[in-house]
Short mmCIF file of C-alpha atoms in Angstrom, two decimals:
data_model
loop_
_atom_site.label_atom_id
_atom_site.label_comp_id
_atom_site.label_asym_id
_atom_site.label_seq_id
_atom_site.Cartn_x
_atom_site.Cartn_y
_atom_site.Cartn_z
CA MET A 2 5.49 -0.49 -13.94
CA ALA A 3 3.69 -2.96 -11.66
CA VAL A 4 4.11 -0.92 -8.44
CA ALA A 5 3.16 2.74 -8.69
CA HIS A 6 5.07 5.32 -6.63
CA LEU A 7 2.27 7.56 -5.45
CA ASN A 8 1.80 11.19 -4.48
CA LYS A 9 -1.43 12.94 -3.47
CA GLU A 10 -2.76 13.22 -7.03
CA SER A 11 -1.81 9.78 -8.31
CA PHE A 12 -2.97 8.19 -5.03
CA VAL A 13 -6.57 9.31 -5.58
CA GLU A 14 -6.44 8.27 -9.23
CA MET A 15 -5.12 4.77 -8.45
CA THR A 16 -7.31 3.95 -5.44
CA SER A 17 -10.61 5.33 -6.76
CA HIS A 18 -11.55 2.21 -8.72
CA GLY A 19 -11.29 -1.49 -8.03
CA LEU A 20 -9.18 -3.16 -5.36
CA SER A 21 -5.91 -1.48 -4.36
CA MET A 22 -3.18 -2.05 -1.82
CA VAL A 23 -0.87 0.78 -0.79
CA ASP A 24 2.37 0.37 1.18
CA PHE A 25 3.22 3.37 3.37
CA TRP A 26 6.99 3.25 3.89
CA ALA A 27 10.25 5.23 4.33
CA THR A 28 13.81 4.71 3.12
CA TRP A 29 15.23 4.69 6.67
CA CYS A 30 12.81 2.00 7.92
CA GLY A 31 14.40 -1.46 8.18
CA PRO A 32 11.14 -3.45 8.12
CA CYS A 33 10.02 -1.35 5.13
CA GLN A 34 13.17 -2.34 3.26
CA ALA A 35 12.54 -5.99 4.15
CA LEU A 36 9.00 -5.69 2.75
CA LEU A 37 10.14 -4.02 -0.48
CA PRO A 38 10.77 -7.24 -2.49
CA VAL A 39 7.42 -8.66 -1.32
CA ILE A 40 5.55 -5.57 -2.53
CA GLU A 41 7.43 -5.67 -5.85
CA GLU A 42 6.55 -9.36 -6.32
CA LEU A 43 2.90 -8.70 -5.48
CA GLY A 44 2.82 -5.81 -7.93
CA GLN A 45 4.01 -8.05 -10.74
CA GLN A 46 1.87 -11.02 -9.75
CA LEU A 47 -1.34 -9.01 -9.33
CA GLU A 48 -0.93 -6.63 -12.27
CA GLY A 49 -4.25 -6.21 -14.03
CA SER A 50 -6.35 -7.41 -11.06
CA VAL A 51 -5.18 -5.35 -8.05
CA ASN A 52 -3.61 -1.89 -8.07
CA VAL A 53 -0.39 -1.92 -6.03
CA GLY A 54 1.28 1.29 -4.92
CA LYS A 55 3.76 2.77 -2.48
CA VAL A 56 3.69 6.05 -0.56
CA ASN A 57 6.94 7.42 0.87
CA VAL A 58 5.73 8.97 4.14
CA ASP A 59 8.63 11.44 4.25
CA GLU A 60 7.71 12.84 0.84
CA ASN A 61 3.93 12.62 1.37
CA ARG A 62 3.30 13.53 5.00
CA GLU A 63 -0.23 14.76 4.27
CA LEU A 64 -1.30 11.36 2.93
CA ALA A 65 0.23 9.59 5.92
CA LYS A 66 -1.58 11.98 8.25
CA GLU A 67 -4.88 11.70 6.37
CA PHE A 68 -4.85 7.90 6.76
CA ARG A 69 -3.53 8.00 10.33
CA VAL A 70 -0.41 5.99 9.54
CA MET A 71 1.35 5.83 12.92
CA SER A 72 3.75 2.95 12.25
CA ILE A 73 5.49 1.84 9.11
CA PRO A 74 5.29 -0.24 7.12
CA THR A 75 1.50 -0.02 6.94
CA VAL A 76 -0.32 -1.56 4.00
CA ILE A 77 -3.81 -0.17 3.47
CA PHE A 78 -6.36 -1.90 1.26
CA PHE A 79 -8.91 0.16 -0.67
CA LYS A 80 -11.99 -0.83 -2.62
CA ASP A 81 -13.40 1.81 -4.96
CA GLY A 82 -11.69 4.61 -3.02
CA GLU A 83 -12.70 3.50 0.48
CA GLU A 84 -10.35 1.96 3.03
CA VAL A 85 -11.52 -1.58 3.76
CA ASP A 86 -8.61 -3.03 5.75
CA ARG A 87 -5.00 -2.49 6.82
CA MET A 88 -1.99 -4.47 7.99
CA VAL A 89 0.69 -2.89 10.16
CA GLY A 90 4.24 -4.26 10.11
CA ALA A 91 5.94 -6.50 7.58
CA SER A 92 4.18 -9.78 6.81
CA PRO A 93 4.94 -12.65 4.44
CA LYS A 94 3.64 -12.50 0.88
CA ASN A 95 0.95 -15.12 1.52
CA ALA A 96 -0.57 -13.01 4.31
CA TYR A 97 -1.22 -10.18 1.83
CA LEU A 98 -2.58 -12.59 -0.79
CA GLU A 99 -4.96 -14.12 1.78
CA ARG A 100 -6.18 -10.69 2.87
CA LEU A 101 -6.77 -9.66 -0.75
CA GLU A 102 -8.70 -12.85 -1.43
CA LYS A 103 -11.05 -12.08 1.47
CA LEU A 104 -11.60 -8.55 0.15
CA LYS A 105 -12.51 -9.52 -3.43
#
């Protein structure tokens, strides 16, 4: 699976090494649903080079609170377990690719 559906335990495991991007989302969020195919495409395209995951904020409120996610969708970028950047709101695929390129 190219995009991992994360909980507290798998979140730490996935983001602790290398470059990761995590989409904080909810099923009832229209912009989150619009971003879904973009995240899926990125997961497939970046498999093996960037870890791509999703966190359902309704099911994982503690993670959303820990990372101060106030609006969704929020995509947070991690490098070796540390937050290095974030994007709030839905953006086109190229915007995420450009951000990742700057973070490498």
